[in-house]
Coordinates of C-alpha atoms and ligand atoms in Angstrom, one line a residue:
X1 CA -140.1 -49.2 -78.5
X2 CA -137.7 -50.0 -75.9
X3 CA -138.8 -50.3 -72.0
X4 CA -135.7 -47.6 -71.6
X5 CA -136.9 -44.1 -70.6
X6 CA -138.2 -41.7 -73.8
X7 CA -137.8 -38.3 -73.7
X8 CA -141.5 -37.3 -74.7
X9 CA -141.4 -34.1 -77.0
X10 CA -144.1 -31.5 -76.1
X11 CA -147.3 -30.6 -78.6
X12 CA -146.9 -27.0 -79.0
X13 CA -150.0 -26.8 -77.6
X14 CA -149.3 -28.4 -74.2
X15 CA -146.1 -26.5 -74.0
X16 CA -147.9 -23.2 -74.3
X17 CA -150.3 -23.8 -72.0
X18 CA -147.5 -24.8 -69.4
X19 CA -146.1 -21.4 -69.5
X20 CA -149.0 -19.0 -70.1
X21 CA -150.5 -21.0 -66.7
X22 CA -147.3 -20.4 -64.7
X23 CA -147.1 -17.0 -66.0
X24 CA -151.0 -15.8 -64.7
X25 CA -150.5 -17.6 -61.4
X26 CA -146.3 -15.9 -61.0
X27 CA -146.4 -12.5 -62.9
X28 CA -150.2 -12.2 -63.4
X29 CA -152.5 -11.2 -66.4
X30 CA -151.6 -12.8 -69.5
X31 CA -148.3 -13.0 -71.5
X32 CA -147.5 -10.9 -75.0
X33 CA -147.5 -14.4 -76.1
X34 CA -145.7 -17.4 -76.4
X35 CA -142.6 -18.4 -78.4
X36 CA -140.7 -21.8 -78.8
X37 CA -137.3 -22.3 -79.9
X38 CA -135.7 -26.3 -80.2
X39 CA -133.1 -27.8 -79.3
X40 CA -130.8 -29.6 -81.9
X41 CA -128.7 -33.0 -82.5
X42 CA -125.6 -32.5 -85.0
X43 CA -125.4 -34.9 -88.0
X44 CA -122.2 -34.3 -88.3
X45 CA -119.0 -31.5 -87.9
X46 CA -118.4 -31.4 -83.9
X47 CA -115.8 -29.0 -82.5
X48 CA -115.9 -27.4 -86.5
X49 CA -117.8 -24.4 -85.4
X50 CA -115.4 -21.8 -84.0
X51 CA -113.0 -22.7 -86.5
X52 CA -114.5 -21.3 -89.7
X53 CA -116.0 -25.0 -90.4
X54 CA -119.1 -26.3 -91.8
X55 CA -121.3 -28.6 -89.2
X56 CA -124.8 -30.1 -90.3
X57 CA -127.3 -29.6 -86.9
X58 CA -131.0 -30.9 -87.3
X59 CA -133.3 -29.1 -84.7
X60 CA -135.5 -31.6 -82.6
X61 CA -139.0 -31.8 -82.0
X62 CA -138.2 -31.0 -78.4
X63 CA -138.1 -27.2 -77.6
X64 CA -137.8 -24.5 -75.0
X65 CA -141.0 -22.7 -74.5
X66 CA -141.0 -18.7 -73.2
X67 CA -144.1 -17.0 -72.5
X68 CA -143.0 -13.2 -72.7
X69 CA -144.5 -9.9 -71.8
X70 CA -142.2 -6.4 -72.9
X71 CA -142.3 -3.7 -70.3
X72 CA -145.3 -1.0 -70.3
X73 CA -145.3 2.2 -69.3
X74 CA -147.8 1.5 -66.9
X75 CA -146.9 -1.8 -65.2
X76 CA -145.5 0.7 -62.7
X77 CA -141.8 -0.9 -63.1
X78 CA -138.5 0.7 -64.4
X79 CA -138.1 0.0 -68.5
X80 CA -135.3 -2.0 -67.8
X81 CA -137.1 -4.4 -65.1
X82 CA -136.8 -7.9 -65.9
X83 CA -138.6 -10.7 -64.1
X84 CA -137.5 -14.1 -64.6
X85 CA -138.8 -17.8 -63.8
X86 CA -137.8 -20.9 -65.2
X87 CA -139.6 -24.4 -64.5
X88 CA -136.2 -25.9 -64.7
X89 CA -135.0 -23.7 -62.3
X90 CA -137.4 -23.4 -60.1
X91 CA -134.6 -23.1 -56.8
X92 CA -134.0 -20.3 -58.4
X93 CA -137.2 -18.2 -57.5
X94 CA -138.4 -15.0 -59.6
X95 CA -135.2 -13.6 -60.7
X96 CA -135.2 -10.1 -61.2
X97 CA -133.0 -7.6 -62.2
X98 CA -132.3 -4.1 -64.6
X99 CA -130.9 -4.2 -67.9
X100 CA -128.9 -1.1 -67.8
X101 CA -127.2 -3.5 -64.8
X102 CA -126.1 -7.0 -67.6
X103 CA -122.7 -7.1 -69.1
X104 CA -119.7 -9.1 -69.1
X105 CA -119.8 -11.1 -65.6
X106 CA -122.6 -9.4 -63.6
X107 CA -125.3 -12.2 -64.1
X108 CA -124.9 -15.4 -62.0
X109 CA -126.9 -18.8 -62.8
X110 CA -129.5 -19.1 -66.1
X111 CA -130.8 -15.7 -66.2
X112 CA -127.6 -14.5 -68.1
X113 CA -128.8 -16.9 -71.1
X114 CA -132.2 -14.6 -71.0
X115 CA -130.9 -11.4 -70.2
X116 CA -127.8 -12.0 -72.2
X117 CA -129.8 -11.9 -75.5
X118 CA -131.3 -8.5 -74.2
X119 CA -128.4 -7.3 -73.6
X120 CA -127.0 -8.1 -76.9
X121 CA -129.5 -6.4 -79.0
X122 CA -129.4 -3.3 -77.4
X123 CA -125.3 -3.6 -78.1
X124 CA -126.3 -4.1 -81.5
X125 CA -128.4 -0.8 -81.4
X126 CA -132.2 -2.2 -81.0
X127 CA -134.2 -0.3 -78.6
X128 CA -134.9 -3.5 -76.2
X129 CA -137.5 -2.7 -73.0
X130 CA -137.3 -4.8 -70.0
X131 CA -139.9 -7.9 -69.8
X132 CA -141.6 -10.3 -68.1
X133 CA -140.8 -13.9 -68.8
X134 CA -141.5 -18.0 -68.1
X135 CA -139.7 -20.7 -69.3
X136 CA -140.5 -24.2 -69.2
X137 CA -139.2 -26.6 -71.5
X138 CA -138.9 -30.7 -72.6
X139 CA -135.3 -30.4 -74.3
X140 CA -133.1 -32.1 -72.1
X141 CA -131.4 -29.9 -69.9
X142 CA -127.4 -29.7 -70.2
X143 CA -127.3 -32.7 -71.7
X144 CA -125.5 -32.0 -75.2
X145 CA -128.5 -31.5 -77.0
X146 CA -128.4 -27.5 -76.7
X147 CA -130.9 -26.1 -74.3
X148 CA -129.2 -22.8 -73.8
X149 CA -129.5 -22.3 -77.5
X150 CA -132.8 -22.9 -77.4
X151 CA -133.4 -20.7 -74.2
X152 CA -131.7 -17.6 -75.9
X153 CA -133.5 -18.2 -79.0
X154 CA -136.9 -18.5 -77.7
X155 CA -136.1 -14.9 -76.2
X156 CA -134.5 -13.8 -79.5
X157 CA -137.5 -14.1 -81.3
X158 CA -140.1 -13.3 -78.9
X159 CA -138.5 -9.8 -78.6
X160 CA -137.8 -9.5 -82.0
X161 CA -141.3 -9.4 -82.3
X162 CA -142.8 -7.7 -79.3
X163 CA -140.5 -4.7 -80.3
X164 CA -140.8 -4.8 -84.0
X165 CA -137.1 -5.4 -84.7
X166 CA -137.8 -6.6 -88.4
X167 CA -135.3 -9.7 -87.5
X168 CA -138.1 -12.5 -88.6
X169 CA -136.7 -13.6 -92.3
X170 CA -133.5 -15.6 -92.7
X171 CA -131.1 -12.6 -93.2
X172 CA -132.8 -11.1 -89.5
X173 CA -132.3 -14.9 -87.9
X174 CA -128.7 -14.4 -88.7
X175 CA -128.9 -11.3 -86.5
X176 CA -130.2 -12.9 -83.9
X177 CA -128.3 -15.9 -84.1
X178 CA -125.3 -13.2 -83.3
X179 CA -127.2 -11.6 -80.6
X180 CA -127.7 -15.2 -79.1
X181 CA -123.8 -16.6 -79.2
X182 CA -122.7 -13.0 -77.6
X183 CA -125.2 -13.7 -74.7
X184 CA -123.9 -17.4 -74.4
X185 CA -120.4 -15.7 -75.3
X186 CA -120.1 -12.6 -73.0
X187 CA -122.5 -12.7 -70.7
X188 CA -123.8 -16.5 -69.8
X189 CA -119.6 -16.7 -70.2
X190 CA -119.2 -19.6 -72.2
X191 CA -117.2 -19.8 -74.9
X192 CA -119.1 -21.9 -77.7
X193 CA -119.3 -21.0 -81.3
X194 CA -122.6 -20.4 -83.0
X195 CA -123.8 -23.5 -84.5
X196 CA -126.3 -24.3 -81.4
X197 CA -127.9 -20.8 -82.3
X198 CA -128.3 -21.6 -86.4
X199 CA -129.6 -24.9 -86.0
X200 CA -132.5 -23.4 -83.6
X201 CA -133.5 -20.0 -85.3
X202 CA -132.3 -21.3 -89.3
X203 CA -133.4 -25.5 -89.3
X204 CA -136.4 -26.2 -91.6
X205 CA -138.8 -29.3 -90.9
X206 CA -137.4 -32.5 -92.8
X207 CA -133.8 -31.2 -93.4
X208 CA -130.4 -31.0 -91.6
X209 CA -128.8 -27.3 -91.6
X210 CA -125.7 -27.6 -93.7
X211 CA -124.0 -24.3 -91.8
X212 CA -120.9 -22.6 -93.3
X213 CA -119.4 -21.0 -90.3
X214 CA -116.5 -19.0 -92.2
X215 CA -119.3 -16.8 -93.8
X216 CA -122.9 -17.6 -92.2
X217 CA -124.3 -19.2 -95.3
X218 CA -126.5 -22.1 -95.0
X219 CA -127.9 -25.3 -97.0
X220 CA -130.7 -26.5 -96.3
X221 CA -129.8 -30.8 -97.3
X222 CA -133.8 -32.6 -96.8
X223 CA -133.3 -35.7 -94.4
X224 CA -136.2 -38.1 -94.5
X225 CA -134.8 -41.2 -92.5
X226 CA -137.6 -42.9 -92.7
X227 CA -138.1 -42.6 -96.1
X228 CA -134.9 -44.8 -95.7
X229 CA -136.2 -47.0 -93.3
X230 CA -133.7 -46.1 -90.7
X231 CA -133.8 -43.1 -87.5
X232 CA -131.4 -40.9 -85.8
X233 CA -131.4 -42.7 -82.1
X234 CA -130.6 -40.0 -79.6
X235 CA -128.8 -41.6 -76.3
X236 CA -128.4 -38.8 -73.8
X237 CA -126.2 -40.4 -71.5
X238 CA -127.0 -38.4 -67.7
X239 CA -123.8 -37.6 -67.6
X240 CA -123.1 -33.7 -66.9
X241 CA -120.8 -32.0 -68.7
X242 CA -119.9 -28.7 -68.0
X243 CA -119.0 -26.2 -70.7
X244 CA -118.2 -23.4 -68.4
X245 CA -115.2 -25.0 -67.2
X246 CA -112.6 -24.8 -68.7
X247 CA -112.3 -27.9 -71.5
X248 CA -114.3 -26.3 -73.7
X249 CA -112.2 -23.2 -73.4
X250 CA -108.8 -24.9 -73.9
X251 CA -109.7 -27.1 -77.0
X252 CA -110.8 -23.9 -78.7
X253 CA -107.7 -21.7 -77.6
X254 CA -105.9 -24.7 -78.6
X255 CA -107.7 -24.6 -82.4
X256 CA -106.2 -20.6 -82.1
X257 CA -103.0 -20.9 -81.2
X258 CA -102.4 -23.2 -83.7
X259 CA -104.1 -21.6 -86.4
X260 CA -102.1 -18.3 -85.5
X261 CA -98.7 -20.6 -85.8
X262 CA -100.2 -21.8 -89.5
X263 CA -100.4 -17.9 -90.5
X264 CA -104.3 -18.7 -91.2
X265 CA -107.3 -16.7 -90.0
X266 CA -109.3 -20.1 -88.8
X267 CA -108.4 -23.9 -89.1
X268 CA -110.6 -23.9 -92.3
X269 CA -108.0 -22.4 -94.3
X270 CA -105.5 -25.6 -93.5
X271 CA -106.0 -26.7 -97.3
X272 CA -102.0 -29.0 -96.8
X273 CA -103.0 -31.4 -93.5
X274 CA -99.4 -33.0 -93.6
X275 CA -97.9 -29.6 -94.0
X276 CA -99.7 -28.3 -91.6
X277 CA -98.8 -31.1 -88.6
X278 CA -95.4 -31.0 -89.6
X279 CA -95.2 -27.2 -88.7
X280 CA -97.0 -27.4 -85.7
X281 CA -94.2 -30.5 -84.7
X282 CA -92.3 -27.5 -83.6
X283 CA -94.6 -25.9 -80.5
X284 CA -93.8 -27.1 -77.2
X285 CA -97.0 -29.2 -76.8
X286 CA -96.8 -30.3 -80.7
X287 CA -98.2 -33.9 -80.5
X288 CA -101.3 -32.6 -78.8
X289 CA -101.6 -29.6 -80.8
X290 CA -101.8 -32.1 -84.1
X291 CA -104.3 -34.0 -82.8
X292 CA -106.6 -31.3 -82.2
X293 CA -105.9 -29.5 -85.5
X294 CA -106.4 -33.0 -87.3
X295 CA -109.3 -33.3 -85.6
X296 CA -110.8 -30.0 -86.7
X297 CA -109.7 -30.7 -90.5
X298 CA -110.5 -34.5 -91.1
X299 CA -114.2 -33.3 -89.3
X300 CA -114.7 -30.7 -91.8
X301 CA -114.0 -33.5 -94.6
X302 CA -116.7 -35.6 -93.1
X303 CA -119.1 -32.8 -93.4
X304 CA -118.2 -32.3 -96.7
X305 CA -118.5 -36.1 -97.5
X306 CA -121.9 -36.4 -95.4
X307 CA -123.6 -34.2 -97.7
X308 CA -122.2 -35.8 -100.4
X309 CA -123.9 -39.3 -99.8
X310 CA -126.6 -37.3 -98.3
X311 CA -127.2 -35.9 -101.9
X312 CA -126.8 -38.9 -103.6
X313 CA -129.2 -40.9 -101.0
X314 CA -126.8 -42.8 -99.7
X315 CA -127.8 -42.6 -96.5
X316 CA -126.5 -46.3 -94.8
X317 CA -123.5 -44.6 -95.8
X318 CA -123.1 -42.3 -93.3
X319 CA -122.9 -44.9 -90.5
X320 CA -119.5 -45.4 -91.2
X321 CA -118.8 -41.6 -91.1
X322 CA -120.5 -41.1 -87.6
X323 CA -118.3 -43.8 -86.0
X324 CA -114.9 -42.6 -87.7
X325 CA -116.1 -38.7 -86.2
X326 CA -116.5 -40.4 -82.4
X327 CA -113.0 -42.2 -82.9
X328 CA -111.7 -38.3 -83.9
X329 CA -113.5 -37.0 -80.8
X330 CA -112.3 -39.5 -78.5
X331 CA -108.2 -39.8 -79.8
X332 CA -107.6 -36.6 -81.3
X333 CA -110.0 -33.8 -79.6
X334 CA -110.0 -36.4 -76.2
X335 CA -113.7 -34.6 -75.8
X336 CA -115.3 -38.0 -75.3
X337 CA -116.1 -39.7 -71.8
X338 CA -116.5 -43.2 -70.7
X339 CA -120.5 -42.7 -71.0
X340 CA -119.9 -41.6 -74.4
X341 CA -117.7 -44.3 -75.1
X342 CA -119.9 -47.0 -73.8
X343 CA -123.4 -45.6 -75.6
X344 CA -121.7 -45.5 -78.7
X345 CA -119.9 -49.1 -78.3
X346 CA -123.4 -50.7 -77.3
X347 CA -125.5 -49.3 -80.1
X348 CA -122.7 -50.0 -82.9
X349 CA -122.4 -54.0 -81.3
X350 CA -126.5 -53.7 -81.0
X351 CA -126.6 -53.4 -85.1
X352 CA -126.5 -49.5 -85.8
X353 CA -125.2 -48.5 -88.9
X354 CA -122.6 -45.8 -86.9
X355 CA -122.4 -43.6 -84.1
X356 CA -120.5 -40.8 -82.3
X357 CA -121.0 -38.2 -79.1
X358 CA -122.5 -34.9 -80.1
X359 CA -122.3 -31.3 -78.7
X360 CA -119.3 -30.2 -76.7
X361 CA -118.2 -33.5 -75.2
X362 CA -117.7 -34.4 -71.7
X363 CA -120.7 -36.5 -71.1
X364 CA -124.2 -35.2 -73.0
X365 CA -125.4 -36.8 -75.7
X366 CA -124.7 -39.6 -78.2
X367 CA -126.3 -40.3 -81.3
X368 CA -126.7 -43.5 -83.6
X369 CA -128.1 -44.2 -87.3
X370 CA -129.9 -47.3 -86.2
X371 CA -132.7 -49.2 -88.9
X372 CA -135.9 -48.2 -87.8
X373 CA -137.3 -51.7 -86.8
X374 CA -134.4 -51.9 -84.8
X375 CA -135.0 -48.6 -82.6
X376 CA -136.5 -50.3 -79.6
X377 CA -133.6 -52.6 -79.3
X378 CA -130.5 -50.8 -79.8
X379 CA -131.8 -48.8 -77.1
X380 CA -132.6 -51.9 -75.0
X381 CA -129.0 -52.7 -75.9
X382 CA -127.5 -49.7 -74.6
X383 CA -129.8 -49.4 -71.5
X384 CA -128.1 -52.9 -71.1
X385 CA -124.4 -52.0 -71.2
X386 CA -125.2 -48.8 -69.0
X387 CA -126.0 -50.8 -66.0
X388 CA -123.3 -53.4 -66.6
X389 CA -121.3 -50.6 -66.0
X390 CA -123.1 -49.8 -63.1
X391 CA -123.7 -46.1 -64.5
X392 CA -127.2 -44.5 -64.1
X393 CA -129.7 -45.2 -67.0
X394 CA -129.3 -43.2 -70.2
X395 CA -132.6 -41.5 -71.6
X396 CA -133.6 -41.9 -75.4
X397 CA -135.3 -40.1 -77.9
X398 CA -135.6 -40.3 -81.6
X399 CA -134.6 -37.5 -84.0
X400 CA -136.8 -36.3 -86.5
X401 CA -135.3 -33.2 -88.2
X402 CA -137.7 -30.6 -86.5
X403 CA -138.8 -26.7 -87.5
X404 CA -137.5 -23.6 -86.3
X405 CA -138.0 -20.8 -83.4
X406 CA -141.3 -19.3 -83.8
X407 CA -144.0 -17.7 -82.5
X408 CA -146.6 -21.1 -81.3
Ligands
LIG1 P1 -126.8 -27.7 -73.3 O1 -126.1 -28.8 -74.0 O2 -128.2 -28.2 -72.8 O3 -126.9 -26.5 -74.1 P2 -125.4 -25.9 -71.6 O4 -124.4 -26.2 -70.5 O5 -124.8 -25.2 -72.8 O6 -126.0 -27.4 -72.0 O7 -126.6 -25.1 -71.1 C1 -127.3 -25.5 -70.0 C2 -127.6 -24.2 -69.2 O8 -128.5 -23.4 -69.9 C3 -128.3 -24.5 -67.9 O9 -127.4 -24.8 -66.9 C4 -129.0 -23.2 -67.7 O10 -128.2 -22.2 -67.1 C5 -129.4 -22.7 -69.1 N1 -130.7 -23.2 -69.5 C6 -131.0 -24.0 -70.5 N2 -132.4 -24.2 -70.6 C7 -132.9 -23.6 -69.5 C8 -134.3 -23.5 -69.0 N3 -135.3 -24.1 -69.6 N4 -134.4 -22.8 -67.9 C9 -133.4 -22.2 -67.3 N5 -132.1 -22.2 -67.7 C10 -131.9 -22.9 -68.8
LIG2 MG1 -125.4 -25.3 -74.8

C-alpha cells in the first residue's frame, strides 16, 4: 500500500481493552461490559435519507467502542446519574449530569449523542437507569464517515441489554435506530435523517444495506469486492465539516418546502421529474429549488440502478454511477467542497473506476471504486494532488463491508 497515512481499524479485542482500562483507572471497578457499534461509508443514495429515499451504507471495520456500567442501587448515586468520558474528548473531562435534566437543548458538546439515546428510550417508554460510560474509538472523528452514529449506537445497544429492553433482533434494531436519530435529532440538535443509524445497528458482514427510508425496510445486497478484484478506497479528506450549522439544515428544509409545493408527503413520491421542475419554476428561488429536488430524485434512480448491476455482478459498472452522484452533489445539492472535489478528480485521473463525496458534504469523506492492485497508488495519486494544492494530507482506508453493533 501507499506511503499515505491508513487509518488502522481496531481488533475488537484491542478496542475493548482500551476502554475497560480507562474505565477501572476513571470510574473504577469493572464495566457491565463492552459494546461496539461502526461507522459506515455509503455506496450510494446521499442526501436521499430524509426524503423517503432508499441509500445503500456498508458499515466499516472501524467502530466506536463504549464500555458501560447501568446505575445500582448501591453505587450511592441518584438513578439518573450519568458519568461520561470520551478518549476523543478528553478536554472535555468526566462529564456528568442527571437524566431527568436531558431534552431539547440542555446538553452542550458530545455528551448529548450519549445521553440523547437515553433520553430517547425513556420517551419511547423503556425504564432507562442512569450509567457509567467510556468511549474510545478508531472511526474517524467528524469526518463523513458517521461517528456520531456509531457513538449513539454503541449506547443503544449496550443499554438495550443492561436493562433487558428485548430491542436485540432486526425489528428491536429498528427501535433503536429511532431512539438514535431522535438523540442526534432533538437533543445532539442536528438535523440528519436516519441512514447513519441503520447502516450501524442493521449492516451484515460482506453486504451493503439497501435501506428503504419511506417504510424502514431493508435489503441486505452481498458486496464481495474482492471477489471482483477491485476495493472501496476511502479518502477522508481532513477537512471539517460541520453538520450543526446550518447547510445541512437548509438543504433538507429546502427538499420540504418543495415537496409541500408538489402536494407529496416526501421527494420519493416525485414519480413525473419534468413535471415536477416545471412546477417548482414558479417559487421565488425556483432554479435552486430544481436542482436540489433533481438531485434528490436522479440519486434515488442511481440507488435503484446500483443494485441492479449489483445483482447482476456488474460491479465495474458502478464506477460510472459514483462519479455521475458527485457531479449531482457538487451542481445540483452544491454539498461538495474543493477537498471533495480534488480527492475525487485525483483518484478518477489516478485509474479508479468512479468516485463521489459521501455523508453530508462540506468536507468529510470521499470514496472511490479503485482495482485492487491499484489501491496503493490511487491513494499515492491523491496524497499527490492534496499537497499540490497545498491542503493538509488526506487519510485513507479501505472499505470492507463490516458487521453490526454488538456486544464484543
Ligand atoms: P460524523 O460524520 O463523524 O458523524 P458528526 O458531526 O455527525 O460527524 O459527528 C461528530 C460528533 O459526534 C463529534 O463532534 C462529537 O460530538 C460526537 N462524537 C462522535 N464520536 C465520538 C466519540 N468517540 N467521543 C465523543 N464524541 C463523539
Ligand atoms: Mg454524523
Amino acid at each position: 500500500m501507499s506511503a499515505g497515512a491508513w487509518t488502522r481499524a481496531w481488533s475488537p479485542a484491542e478496542g475493548a481493552e482500551r476502554v475497560a482500562a480507562a474505565f477501572a483507572e476513571h470510574l473504577g471497578g469493572a464495566p457491565d461490559g463492552v459494546w461496539s457499534a461502526p461507522g459506515r461509508a455509503n455506496v450510494i443514495g446521499e442526501h436521499t435519507d430524509y426524503n423517503g429515499g432508499l441509500c445503500l451504507p456498508v458499515a466499516l471495520p472501524h467502530r466506536t467502542y463504549v464500555a458501560l456500567r447501568t446505575r445500582t442501587p448501591d453505587d450511592g448515586l441518584p438513578r439518573g446519574t450519568v458519568r461520561l468520558l470520551s478518549a476523543q474528548e478528553a478536554g472535555a473531562g468526566l462529564v456528568t449530569l442527571d437524566l431527568a435534566d436531558v431534552g431539547p437543548g440542555t446538553v452542550r458538546g458530545w455528551a448529548a449523542y450519549a445521553v440523547g439515546v437515553a433520553w430517547a428510550l425513556r420517551e419511547a417508554g423503556h425504564d432507562v437507569a442512569g450509567f457509567d460510560a467510556v468511549v474510545d474509538s478508531c472511526v474517524p472523528y467528524g469526518a463523513g464517515l458517521s461517528s456520531s452514529a456509531a457513538l449513539e449506537c454503541a449506547v443503544a445497544v449496550a443499554l438495550d441489554e443492561v436493562h433487558g429492553l428485548g430491542l436485540g433482533d432486526d425489528a428491536g434494531r429498528a427501535r433503536l435506530a429511532e431512539a438514535c436519530i431522535r438523540a442526534e435529532n432533538d437533543i445532539a440538535g442536528a438535523a440528519t435523517g436516519g441512514m447513519d443509524q441503520a447502516a450501524s445497528l442493521r449492516c451484515r458482514a460482506g453486504h451493503a444495506l439497501l435501506l428503504d427510508t419511506r417504510d424502514g425496510s431493508t435489503r441486505h445486497i452481498p458486496l464481495d469486492l474482492e471477489q471482483h478484484g477491485l476495493a472501496l478506497l476511502v479518502i477522508d479528506t481532513r477537512a471539517e465539516h460541520q453538520l450543526v450549522d446550518g447547510q445541512y439544515a437548509s438543504r433538507r428544509a429546502a427538499c420540504e418546502r418543495a415537496a409541500a409545493h408538489l402536494g407529496v408527503a416526501t421527494l420519493r413520491e416525485v414519480t413525473d421529474l419534468d413535471a415536477a421542475l416545471a412546477s417548482l419554476a414558479t417559487l421565488p428561488d425556483g432554479d435552486v429549488v430544481q436542482r436540489r429536488v433533481r438531485h434528490v430524485v436522479t440519486e434515488i434512480a442511481r440507488v435503484e440502478e446500483v443494485e441492479r448491476l449489483l445483482d447482476a455482478g456488474r460491479v465495474e459498472d458502478l464506477g460510472p454511477v459514483l462519479s455521475a452522484a458527485h457531479a449531482s452533489l457538487r451542481d445540483d445539492y452544491e454539498v461538495s467542497c474543493r477537498e471533495l472535489d480534488v480527492a475525487v478528480d485525483a483518484a478518477c485521473a489516478a485509474g479508479a473506476l468512479g468516485g463521489r463525496m459521501v455523508g453530508g458534504g462540506f468536507g468529510g469523506s470521499a470514496i472511490a471504486l479503485v482495482r485492487a492492485d491499484e489501491v496503493g497508488a490511487v491513494a499515492d495519486a491523491v496524497a499527490r494532488a492534496f499537497a499540490a494544492e497545498e491542503l493538509p494530507p488526506p487519510a485513507f482506508l479501505v472499505a470492507v463491508a463490516a458487521g453490526p453493533a454488538a456486544r464484543v
